[in-house]
Amino acid sequence: FSLKVQNVINHHIEESFVYQDNGRTYRIILTPISHQNETLIFIYDITKEIQLNQMKEDFFSNASHELKSPLTTILGYLQMIEEGILTEKSDIEDAFFRITKEAKRMNSIISEMLNLASLEVNQNEKTITDLSIFETTQDILSSFKRDIKQKELKIEIENKDDFKVKMHAMDLYHLISNLVSNAIKYNQQKGKVKITIQKPFFVISDTGIGIPYSEQSRIFERFYRVDKAKSKELGGTGLGLAIVKHVVNNYDLTIELQSKEKEGTTFKVG
Ligand code: ADP
């Protein structure tokens, strides 16, 4: 460091370099003061900037990977059909089933990425209205009617406090629908989902597979899944809880998670 300072003084040139210490990153700029044997030192803490850039890079590489794998499957099946490798009607039907499934998955990944991007839009530009969590939850539950029936789930919804929240309608929708979707997806046959609407927001519990303690701190990360194969099989994208977390942060809410493997999971938004 003193060598660099000496260099600046001797040659009257500006020096700039990056310095790391104790997990933080600094940009240091040394500027000579004209005709004096002194140097101005600017120190900028750029740790946040670096972290943000890293996150963006990770996101792009994960997103590309996530989109590439279903596309590879689709192209593989199409090629097999084109080259006449699949000739049996049942094999071709099976290929179409898989192609459709993978295409749907790509579609969900892209829509959820767009949802995430729209959450980054300035909060002030959004239309905020008084919304009922109870009504929104009922609408969402009716859109999952088929899955609920298929899994023979018992759904209990308790409107403890009657109140409205000031939110952008789509934000509220995404927040609740991702949690409801998981409570259904990761539940077991004949399981239960209980939703209690109580101030300041709500609690949702399920009797599903649960989340191992060691994974609990990571599940809100983009594209993170406890069991990747299972999530894929169920049409998951790994972005649902990242969207939930984003909405929660945007509205200064909090989200608590309680879960036990093979017993169930509770998310409390407040
Ligand atoms: P996905 O699209 O895979 O469901 P999410 O971001 O919504 O992605 O959730 C991340 C991961 O957290 C899931 O893949 C799953 O492993 C776990 N998870 C989330 N909610 C539940 C739940 N209610 N019960 C069990 N596991 C859950």
XYZ file of C-alpha atoms and ligand atoms in Angstrom:
297
model
C 0.000 0.000 0.000
C 2.720 2.482 0.964
C 4.522 1.559 -2.245
C 1.476 2.554 -4.228
C 1.218 5.847 -2.330
C 4.886 6.541 -3.020
C 4.284 5.817 -6.684
C 1.405 8.317 -6.805
C 3.516 10.990 -5.140
C 6.592 10.384 -7.292
C 4.894 10.131 -10.648
C 1.813 12.255 -10.092
C -0.516 9.641 -11.476
C -3.770 8.318 -10.147
C -3.935 4.719 -8.923
C -7.043 2.626 -8.358
C -7.335 -0.901 -7.051
C -9.671 -3.326 -5.302
C -8.870 -4.439 -1.771
C -10.485 -7.213 0.244
C -10.487 -7.481 3.978
C -12.601 -9.404 6.447
C -15.197 -10.450 3.884
C -15.702 -6.907 2.576
C -14.512 -5.465 -0.720
C -13.257 -1.904 -1.164
C -12.327 0.152 -4.190
C -9.410 2.409 -3.298
C -8.484 5.411 -5.384
C -5.260 7.320 -4.756
C -5.103 10.810 -6.280
C -2.032 13.027 -6.164
C -2.457 16.568 -4.879
C -0.724 18.830 -7.354
C 2.819 19.961 -6.351
C 2.561 18.547 -2.880
C 3.965 15.403 -1.428
C 0.524 14.326 -0.426
C -2.094 11.914 -1.712
C -5.840 11.878 -1.401
C -7.209 8.437 -0.611
C -10.786 7.552 -1.449
C -12.143 4.319 -0.027
C -15.454 3.016 -1.315
C -17.135 -0.009 0.207
C -18.373 -1.942 -2.842
C -19.291 -5.182 -1.040
C -23.041 -4.792 -1.781
C -22.408 -3.975 -5.430
C -20.208 -7.041 -5.854
C -22.743 -9.275 -4.107
C -25.546 -7.947 -6.300
C -23.536 -8.568 -9.450
C -22.757 -12.090 -8.275
C -26.451 -12.705 -7.577
C -27.376 -11.485 -11.048
C -24.738 -13.701 -12.627
C -25.914 -16.720 -10.632
C -29.512 -15.993 -11.549
C -28.766 -15.848 -15.261
C -26.713 -19.014 -15.251
C -29.340 -20.887 -13.160
C -32.167 -19.616 -15.344
C -30.373 -20.661 -18.528
C -29.680 -24.080 -17.088
C -33.277 -24.505 -15.884
C -34.625 -23.602 -19.322
C -32.086 -25.608 -21.235
C -32.864 -28.944 -19.597
C -36.560 -29.149 -20.631
C -35.657 -27.845 -24.068
C -33.046 -30.590 -24.485
C -35.669 -33.197 -23.568
C -38.171 -31.707 -26.042
C -35.626 -31.631 -28.856
C -34.504 -35.163 -28.044
C -38.033 -36.575 -28.350
C -38.735 -34.589 -31.520
C -35.572 -35.947 -33.070
C -36.519 -39.511 -32.161
C -39.912 -39.022 -33.823
C -38.341 -37.387 -36.878
C -35.785 -40.147 -37.339
C -38.431 -42.805 -37.025
C -36.921 -44.314 -33.879
C -40.303 -44.138 -32.155
C -42.777 -45.996 -34.274
C -45.235 -47.580 -31.852
C -48.323 -45.443 -31.341
C -47.979 -45.766 -27.557
C -44.320 -44.605 -27.663
C -45.248 -41.583 -29.765
C -48.118 -40.767 -27.415
C -45.745 -41.052 -24.482
C -43.268 -38.731 -26.233
C -45.998 -36.142 -26.821
C -47.012 -36.376 -23.178
C -43.427 -35.677 -22.109
C -42.933 -32.923 -24.664
C -46.104 -31.188 -23.452
C -45.045 -31.553 -19.829
C -41.589 -30.084 -20.462
C -43.018 -27.259 -22.584
C -45.446 -26.421 -19.761
C -42.561 -26.409 -17.324
C -40.631 -23.963 -19.488
C -43.747 -21.845 -19.664
C -44.082 -21.801 -15.850
C -40.399 -20.942 -15.393
C -40.677 -18.027 -17.801
C -43.920 -16.719 -16.238
C -42.406 -16.911 -12.762
C -39.256 -15.154 -13.951
C -41.489 -12.419 -15.358
C -43.351 -12.265 -12.047
C -40.056 -11.830 -10.243
C -39.001 -9.113 -12.690
C -42.288 -7.256 -12.201
C -41.689 -7.341 -8.450
C -38.497 -5.379 -8.980
C -40.541 -2.536 -10.493
C -40.762 0.504 -8.288
C -43.374 -0.053 -5.600
C -44.614 3.523 -6.075
C -45.751 2.774 -9.592
C -48.159 0.082 -8.459
C -51.890 0.485 -7.903
C -52.534 -0.231 -4.262
C -56.050 -1.083 -3.148
C -57.826 -2.469 -0.093
C -58.026 -6.213 -0.559
C -59.566 -9.044 1.392
C -57.183 -11.925 2.087
C -60.205 -14.156 2.678
C -61.711 -13.483 -0.759
C -58.375 -13.787 -2.566
C -57.663 -17.090 -0.775
C -61.078 -18.440 -1.756
C -60.472 -17.507 -5.416
C -57.081 -19.192 -5.327
C -58.447 -22.334 -3.683
C -61.092 -22.658 -6.354
C -58.402 -22.543 -9.029
C -56.734 -25.539 -7.338
C -59.999 -27.496 -7.104
C -58.780 -30.289 -9.363
C -55.540 -30.912 -7.451
C -57.393 -30.775 -4.123
C -59.894 -33.353 -5.352
C -57.212 -35.569 -6.839
C -55.293 -35.643 -3.561
C -58.499 -35.865 -1.508
C -57.298 -33.021 0.676
C -59.283 -31.514 3.489
C -59.113 -27.729 3.315
C -59.997 -25.644 6.314
C -60.168 -21.879 6.072
C -60.816 -19.785 9.149
C -61.539 -16.090 8.787
C -60.601 -15.117 12.340
C -60.237 -11.359 11.834
C -62.181 -9.588 9.128
C -59.786 -7.036 7.669
C -58.337 -5.633 4.461
C -54.741 -5.209 3.424
C -53.394 -2.395 1.257
C -51.619 -4.176 -1.579
C -51.246 -4.497 -5.287
C -53.744 -7.209 -6.318
C -51.220 -9.330 -8.240
C -48.710 -9.200 -5.370
C -51.318 -10.494 -2.927
C -52.323 -13.163 -5.425
C -48.754 -14.389 -5.956
C -47.986 -14.372 -2.233
C -50.969 -16.541 -1.300
C -51.110 -18.719 -4.381
C -47.487 -19.865 -4.131
C -47.948 -20.871 -0.494
C -51.253 -22.610 -1.201
C -49.758 -24.351 -4.229
C -46.889 -25.741 -2.131
C -49.201 -26.807 0.698
C -51.119 -28.848 -1.879
C -48.139 -30.055 -3.943
C -46.073 -31.313 -1.008
C -49.020 -32.772 0.889
C -49.860 -36.419 1.103
C -52.971 -38.188 -0.089
C -55.900 -37.340 2.208
C -53.805 -34.686 3.935
C -54.963 -31.397 5.408
C -54.357 -27.714 4.680
C -55.402 -25.146 7.219
C -55.473 -21.439 6.514
C -56.140 -19.008 9.310
C -56.713 -15.400 8.367
C -55.691 -13.352 11.340
C -54.153 -9.912 11.758
C -51.767 -8.732 10.416
C -51.869 -11.384 7.676
C -52.327 -15.150 7.720
C -51.015 -18.591 8.634
C -51.001 -21.638 6.385
C -50.260 -25.176 7.611
C -50.125 -28.474 5.827
C -49.667 -32.094 6.790
C -47.183 -32.753 3.994
C -43.668 -34.080 3.669
C -42.112 -31.245 5.670
C -38.763 -29.530 5.129
C -35.585 -30.843 6.808
C -34.166 -28.351 9.293
C -30.862 -28.119 7.425
C -32.657 -26.940 4.264
C -34.977 -24.419 5.886
C -32.702 -21.408 5.519
C -32.236 -21.997 1.790
C -35.707 -22.641 0.419
C -36.387 -18.956 -0.281
C -33.449 -18.779 -2.697
C -34.200 -18.624 -6.387
C -34.285 -22.080 -7.991
C -33.483 -23.831 -4.708
C -35.398 -27.063 -4.159
C -35.026 -29.685 -1.435
C -35.725 -32.521 -3.824
C -35.190 -31.311 -7.359
C -36.626 -34.396 -9.019
C -39.774 -34.321 -6.895
C -40.341 -30.614 -7.471
C -39.886 -31.087 -11.234
C -42.260 -34.025 -11.247
C -44.870 -31.853 -9.523
C -44.372 -29.015 -12.005
C -42.361 -26.842 -9.595
C -39.924 -24.176 -10.761
C -38.044 -23.354 -7.557
C -39.112 -19.730 -7.875
C -42.360 -19.756 -5.885
C -40.891 -19.018 -2.461
C -38.448 -16.473 -3.914
C -41.509 -14.591 -5.184
C -43.201 -14.955 -1.785
C -40.133 -13.585 -0.005
C -39.912 -10.689 -2.420
C -43.550 -9.673 -1.889
C -43.172 -10.031 1.873
C -40.120 -7.732 1.824
C -41.789 -5.194 -0.450
C -44.623 -4.745 2.047
C -42.472 -4.811 5.173
C -44.056 -8.059 6.244
C -42.226 -11.051 7.696
C -42.455 -14.761 7.026
C -41.782 -17.471 9.589
C -41.346 -21.116 8.806
C -41.946 -24.077 11.060
C -41.580 -27.513 9.645
C -40.945 -31.076 10.585
C -40.101 -33.850 8.183
C -42.995 -36.230 7.479
C -45.289 -34.133 9.699
C -45.909 -30.898 7.902
C -45.112 -27.265 7.372
C -46.451 -23.960 8.636
C -45.750 -20.569 7.110
C -46.785 -17.555 9.122
C -46.929 -14.217 7.334
C -47.183 -11.223 9.610
P -41.105 -25.240 -6.180
O -41.581 -24.658 -7.467
O -40.040 -26.279 -6.370
O -42.219 -25.689 -5.312
P -40.650 -23.113 -4.230
O -39.727 -21.950 -4.331
O -42.103 -22.832 -4.133
O -40.321 -24.036 -5.474
O -40.192 -23.979 -2.981
C -38.842 -24.343 -2.844
C -38.710 -25.723 -2.210
O -39.120 -25.682 -0.843
C -39.581 -26.793 -2.855
O -38.950 -27.379 -3.970
C -39.763 -27.784 -1.714
O -38.616 -28.621 -1.636
C -39.767 -26.892 -0.480
N -41.140 -26.562 -0.005
C -41.789 -25.396 -0.157
N -42.989 -25.410 0.435
C -43.107 -26.641 1.006
C -44.136 -27.286 1.803
N -45.262 -26.675 2.111
N -43.880 -28.540 2.229
C -42.711 -29.175 1.928
N -41.716 -28.624 1.196
C -41.909 -27.365 0.735
